[in-house]
mmCIF file of C-alpha atoms in Angstrom:
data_model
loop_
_atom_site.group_PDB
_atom_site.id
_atom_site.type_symbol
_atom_site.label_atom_id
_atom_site.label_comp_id
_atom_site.label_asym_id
_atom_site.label_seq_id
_atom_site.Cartn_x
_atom_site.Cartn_y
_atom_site.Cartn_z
ATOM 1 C CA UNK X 1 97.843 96.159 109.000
ATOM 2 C CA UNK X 2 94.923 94.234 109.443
ATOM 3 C CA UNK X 3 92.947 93.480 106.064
ATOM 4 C CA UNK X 4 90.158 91.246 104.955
ATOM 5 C CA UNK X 5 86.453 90.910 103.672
ATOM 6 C CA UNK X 6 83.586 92.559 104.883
ATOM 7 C CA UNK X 7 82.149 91.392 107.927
ATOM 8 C CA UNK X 8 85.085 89.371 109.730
ATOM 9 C CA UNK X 9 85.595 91.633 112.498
ATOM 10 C CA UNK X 10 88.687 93.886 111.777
ATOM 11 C CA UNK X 11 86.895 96.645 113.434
ATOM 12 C CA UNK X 12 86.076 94.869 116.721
ATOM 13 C CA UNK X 13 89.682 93.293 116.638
ATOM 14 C CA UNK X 14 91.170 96.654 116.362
ATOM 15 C CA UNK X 15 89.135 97.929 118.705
ATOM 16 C CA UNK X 16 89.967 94.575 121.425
ATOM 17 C CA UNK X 17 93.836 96.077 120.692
ATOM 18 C CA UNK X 18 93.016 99.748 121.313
ATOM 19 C CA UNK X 19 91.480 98.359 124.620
ATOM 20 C CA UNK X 20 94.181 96.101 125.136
ATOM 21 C CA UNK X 21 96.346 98.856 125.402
ATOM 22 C CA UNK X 22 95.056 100.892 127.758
ATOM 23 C CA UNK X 23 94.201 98.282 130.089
ATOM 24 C CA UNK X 24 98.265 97.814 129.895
ATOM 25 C CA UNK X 25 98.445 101.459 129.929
ATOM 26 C CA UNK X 26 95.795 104.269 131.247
ATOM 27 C CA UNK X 27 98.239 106.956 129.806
ATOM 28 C CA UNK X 28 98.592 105.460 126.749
ATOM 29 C CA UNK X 29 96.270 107.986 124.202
ATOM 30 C CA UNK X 30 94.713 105.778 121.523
ATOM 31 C CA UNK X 31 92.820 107.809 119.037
ATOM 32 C CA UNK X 32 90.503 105.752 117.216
ATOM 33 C CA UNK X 33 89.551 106.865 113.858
ATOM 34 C CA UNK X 34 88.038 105.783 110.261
ATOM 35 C CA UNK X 35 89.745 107.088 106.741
ATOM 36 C CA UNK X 36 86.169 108.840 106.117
ATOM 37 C CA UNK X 37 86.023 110.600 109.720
ATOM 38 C CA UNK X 38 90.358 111.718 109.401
ATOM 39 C CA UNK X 39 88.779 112.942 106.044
ATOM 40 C CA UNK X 40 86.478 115.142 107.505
ATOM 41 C CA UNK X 41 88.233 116.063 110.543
ATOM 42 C CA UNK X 42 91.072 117.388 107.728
ATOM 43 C CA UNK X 43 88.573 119.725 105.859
ATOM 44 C CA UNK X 44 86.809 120.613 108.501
ATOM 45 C CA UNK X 45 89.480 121.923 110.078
ATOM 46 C CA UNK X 46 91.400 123.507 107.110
ATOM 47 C CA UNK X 47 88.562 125.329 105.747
ATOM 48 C CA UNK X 48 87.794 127.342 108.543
ATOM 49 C CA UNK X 49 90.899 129.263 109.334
ATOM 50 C CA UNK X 50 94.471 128.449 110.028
ATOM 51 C CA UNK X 51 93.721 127.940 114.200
ATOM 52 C CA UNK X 52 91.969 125.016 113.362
ATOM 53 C CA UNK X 53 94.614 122.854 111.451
ATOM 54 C CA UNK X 54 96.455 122.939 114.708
ATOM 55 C CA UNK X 55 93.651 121.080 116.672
ATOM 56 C CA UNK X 56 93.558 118.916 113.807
ATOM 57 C CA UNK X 57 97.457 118.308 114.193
ATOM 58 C CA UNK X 58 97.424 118.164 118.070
ATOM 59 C CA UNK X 59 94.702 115.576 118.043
ATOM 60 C CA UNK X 60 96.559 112.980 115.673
ATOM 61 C CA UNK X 61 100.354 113.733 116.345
ATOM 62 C CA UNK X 62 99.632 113.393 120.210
ATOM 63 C CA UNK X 63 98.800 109.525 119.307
ATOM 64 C CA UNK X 64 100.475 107.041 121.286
ATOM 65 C CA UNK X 65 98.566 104.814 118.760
ATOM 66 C CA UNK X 66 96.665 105.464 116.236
ATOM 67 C CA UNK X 67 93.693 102.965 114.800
ATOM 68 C CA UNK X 68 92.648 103.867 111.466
ATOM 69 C CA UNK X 69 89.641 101.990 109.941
ATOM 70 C CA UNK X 70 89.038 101.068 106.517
ATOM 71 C CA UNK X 71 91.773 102.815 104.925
ATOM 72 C CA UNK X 72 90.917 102.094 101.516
ATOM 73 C CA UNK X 73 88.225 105.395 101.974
ATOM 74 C CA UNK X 74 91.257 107.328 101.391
ATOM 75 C CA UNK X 75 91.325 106.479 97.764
ATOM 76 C CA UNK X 76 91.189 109.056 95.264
ATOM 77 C CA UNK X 77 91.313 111.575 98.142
ATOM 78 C CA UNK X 78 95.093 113.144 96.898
ATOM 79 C CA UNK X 79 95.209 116.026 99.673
ATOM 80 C CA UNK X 80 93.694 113.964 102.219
ATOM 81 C CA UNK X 81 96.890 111.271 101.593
ATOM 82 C CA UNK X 82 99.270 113.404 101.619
ATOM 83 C CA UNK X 83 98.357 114.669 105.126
ATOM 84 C CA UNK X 84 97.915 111.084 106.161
ATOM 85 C CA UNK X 85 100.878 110.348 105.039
ATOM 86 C CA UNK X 86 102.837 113.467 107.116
ATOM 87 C CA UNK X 87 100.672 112.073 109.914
ATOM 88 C CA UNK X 88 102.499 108.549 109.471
ATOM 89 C CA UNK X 89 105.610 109.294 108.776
ATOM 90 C CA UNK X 90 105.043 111.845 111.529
ATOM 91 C CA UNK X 91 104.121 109.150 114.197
ATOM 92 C CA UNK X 92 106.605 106.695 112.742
ATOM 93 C CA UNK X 93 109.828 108.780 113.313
ATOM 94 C CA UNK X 94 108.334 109.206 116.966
ATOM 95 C CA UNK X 95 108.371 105.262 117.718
ATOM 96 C CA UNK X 96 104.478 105.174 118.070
ATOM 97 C CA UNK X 97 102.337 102.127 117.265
ATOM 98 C CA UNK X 98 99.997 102.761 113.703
ATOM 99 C CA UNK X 99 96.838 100.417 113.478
ATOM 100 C CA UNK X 100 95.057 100.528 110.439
ATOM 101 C CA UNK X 101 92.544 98.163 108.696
ATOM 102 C CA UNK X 102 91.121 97.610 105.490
ATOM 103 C CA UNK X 103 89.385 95.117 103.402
ATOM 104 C CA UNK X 104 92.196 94.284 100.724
ATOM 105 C CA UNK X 105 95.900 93.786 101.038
ATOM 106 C CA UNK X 106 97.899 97.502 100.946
ATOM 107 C CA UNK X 107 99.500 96.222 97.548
ATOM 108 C CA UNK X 108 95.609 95.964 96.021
ATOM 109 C CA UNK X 109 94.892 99.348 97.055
ATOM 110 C CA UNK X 110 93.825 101.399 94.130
ATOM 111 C CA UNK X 111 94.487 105.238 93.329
ATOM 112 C CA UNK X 112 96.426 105.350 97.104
ATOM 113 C CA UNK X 113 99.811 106.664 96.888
ATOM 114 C CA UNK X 114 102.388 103.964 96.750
ATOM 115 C CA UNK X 115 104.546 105.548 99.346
ATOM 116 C CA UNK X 116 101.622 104.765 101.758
ATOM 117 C CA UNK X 117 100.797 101.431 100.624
ATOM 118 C CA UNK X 118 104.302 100.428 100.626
ATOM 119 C CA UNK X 119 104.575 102.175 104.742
ATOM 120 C CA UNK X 120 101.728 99.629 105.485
ATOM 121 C CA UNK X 121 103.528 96.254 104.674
ATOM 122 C CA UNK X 122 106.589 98.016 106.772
ATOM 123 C CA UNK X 123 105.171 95.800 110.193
ATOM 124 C CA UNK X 124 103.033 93.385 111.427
ATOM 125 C CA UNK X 125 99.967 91.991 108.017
ATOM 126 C CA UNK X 126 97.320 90.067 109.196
ATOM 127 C CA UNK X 127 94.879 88.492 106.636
ATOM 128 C CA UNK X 128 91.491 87.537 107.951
ATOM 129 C CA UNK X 129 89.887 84.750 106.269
ATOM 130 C CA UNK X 130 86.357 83.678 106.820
ATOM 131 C CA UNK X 131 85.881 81.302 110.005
ATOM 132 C CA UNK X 132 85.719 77.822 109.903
ATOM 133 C CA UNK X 133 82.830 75.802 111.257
ATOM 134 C CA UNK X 134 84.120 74.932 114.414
ATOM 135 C CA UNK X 135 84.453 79.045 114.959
ATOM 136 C CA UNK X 136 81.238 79.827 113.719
ATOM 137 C CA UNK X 137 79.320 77.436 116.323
ATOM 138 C CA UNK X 138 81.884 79.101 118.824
ATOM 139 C CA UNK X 139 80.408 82.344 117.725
ATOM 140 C CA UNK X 140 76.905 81.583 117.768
ATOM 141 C CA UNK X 141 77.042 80.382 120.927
ATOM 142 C CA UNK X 142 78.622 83.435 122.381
ATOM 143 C CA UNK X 143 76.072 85.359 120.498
ATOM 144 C CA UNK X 144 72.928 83.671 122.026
ATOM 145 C CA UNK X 145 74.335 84.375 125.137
ATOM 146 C CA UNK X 146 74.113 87.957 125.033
ATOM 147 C CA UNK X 147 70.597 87.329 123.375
ATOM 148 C CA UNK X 148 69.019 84.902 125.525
ATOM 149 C CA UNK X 149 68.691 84.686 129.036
ATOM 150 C CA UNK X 150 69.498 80.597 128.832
ATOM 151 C CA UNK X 151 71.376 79.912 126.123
ATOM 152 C CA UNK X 152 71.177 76.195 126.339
ATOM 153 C CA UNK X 153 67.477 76.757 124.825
ATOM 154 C CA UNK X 154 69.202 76.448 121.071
ATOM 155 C CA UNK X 155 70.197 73.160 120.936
ATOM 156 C CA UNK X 156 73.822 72.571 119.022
ATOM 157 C CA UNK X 157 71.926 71.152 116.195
ATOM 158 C CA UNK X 158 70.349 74.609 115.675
ATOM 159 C CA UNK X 159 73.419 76.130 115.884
ATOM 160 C CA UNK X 160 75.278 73.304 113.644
ATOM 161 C CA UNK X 161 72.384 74.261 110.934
ATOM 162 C CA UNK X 162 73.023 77.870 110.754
ATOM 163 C CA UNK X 163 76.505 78.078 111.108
ATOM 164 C CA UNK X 164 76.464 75.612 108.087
ATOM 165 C CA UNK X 165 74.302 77.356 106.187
ATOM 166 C CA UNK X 166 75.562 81.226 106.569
ATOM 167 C CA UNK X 167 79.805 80.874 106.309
ATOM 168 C CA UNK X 168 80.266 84.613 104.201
ATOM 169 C CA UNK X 169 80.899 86.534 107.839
ATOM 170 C CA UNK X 170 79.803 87.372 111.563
ATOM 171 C CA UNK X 171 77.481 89.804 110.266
ATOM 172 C CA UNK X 172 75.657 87.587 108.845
ATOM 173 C CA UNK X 173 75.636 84.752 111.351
ATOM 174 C CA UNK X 174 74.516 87.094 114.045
ATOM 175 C CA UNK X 175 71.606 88.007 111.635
ATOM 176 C CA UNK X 176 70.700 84.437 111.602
ATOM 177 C CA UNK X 177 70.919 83.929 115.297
ATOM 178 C CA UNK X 178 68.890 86.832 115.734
ATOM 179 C CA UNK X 179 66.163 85.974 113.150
ATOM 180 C CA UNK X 180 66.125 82.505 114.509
ATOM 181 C CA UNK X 181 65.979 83.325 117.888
ATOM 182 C CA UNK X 182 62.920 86.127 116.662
ATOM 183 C CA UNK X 183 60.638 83.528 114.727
ATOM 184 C CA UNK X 184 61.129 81.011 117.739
ATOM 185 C CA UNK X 185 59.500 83.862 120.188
ATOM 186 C CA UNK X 186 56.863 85.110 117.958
ATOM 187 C CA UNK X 187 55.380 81.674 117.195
ATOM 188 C CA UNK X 188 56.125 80.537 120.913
ATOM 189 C CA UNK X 189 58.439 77.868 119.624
#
């Protein structure tokens, strides 16, 4: 259970497990998913006819791991819930790995069943917490590589400024980078 603010990179760490795993494993099956998209997937595939709720069950119970993103969607969402929760208990009694993030701890969760909440402290909680400056000049760095051609262009006292100056999340640092990197080539700078 991987939870924190907005912006810290749950999804991409999630994702850097999913892809973890199959390098380990081609065979493994990792389905990705997000809370809104099992939503959907759920009605879609109930409202039709009955056919359908078995490619809905065949697609998630076949999981060797499931990733679930931003769990907290599920809120309010009863029906939806209770299937996810069939789904994990499902998966659970079948030894397979459940990956799910979310951007408060399971116990904060509102108007989510407890029985789920509680199932998500049952393994591994991870809290992600903002990166420190040393991290965030790691990150820009990295960043400017992938934007620039030679990244030694930005001198560290660029880098030093921004990552000073925008701590919230990686979102927002990689908007500075970029809008520093785009006023430097307009003006020529």
């Amino acid at each position: 259970y991987l939870f924190g603010d907005v912006g810290l990179g749950k999804t991409h760490l999630m994702m850097a497990i999913g892809h973890y795993i199959l390098d380990k494993n081609i065979n493994a099956n990792v389905v990705y998913t997000s809370a809104q998209q099992f939503t959907e997937d759920f009605f879609l595939n109930t409202r039709k006819d009955s056919s359908n709720i078995e490619f809905f069950y065949n697609k998630y119970r076949q999981a060797d791991i499931l990733v679930v993103d931003d769990i907290q969607f599920l809120a309010n969402k009863n029906t939806t819930q209770e299937e996810f929760f069939k789904l994990f208990e499902y998966l659970h009694e079948h030894n397979k790995q459940i990956i799910i993030t979310s951007d408060r701890r399971a116990d904060e969760l509102e108007n989510i069943m407890k029985r789920l909440t509680s199932r998500f402290s049952w393994g591994i909680t991870v809290d992600i917490k903002k990166p420190d400056l040393e991290l965030r000049k790691q990150i820009l760095k990295k960043k400017i590589s992938f934007i620039l051609t030679d990244p030694n262009v930005v001198s560290d006292k660029a880098l030093e400024y921004i990552a000073v100056n925008f701590d919230n999340n990686v979102r927002e640092l990689e908007g500075a980078i970029r809008r520093f990197v785009n006023y430097c080539v307009a003006f020529g700078i």
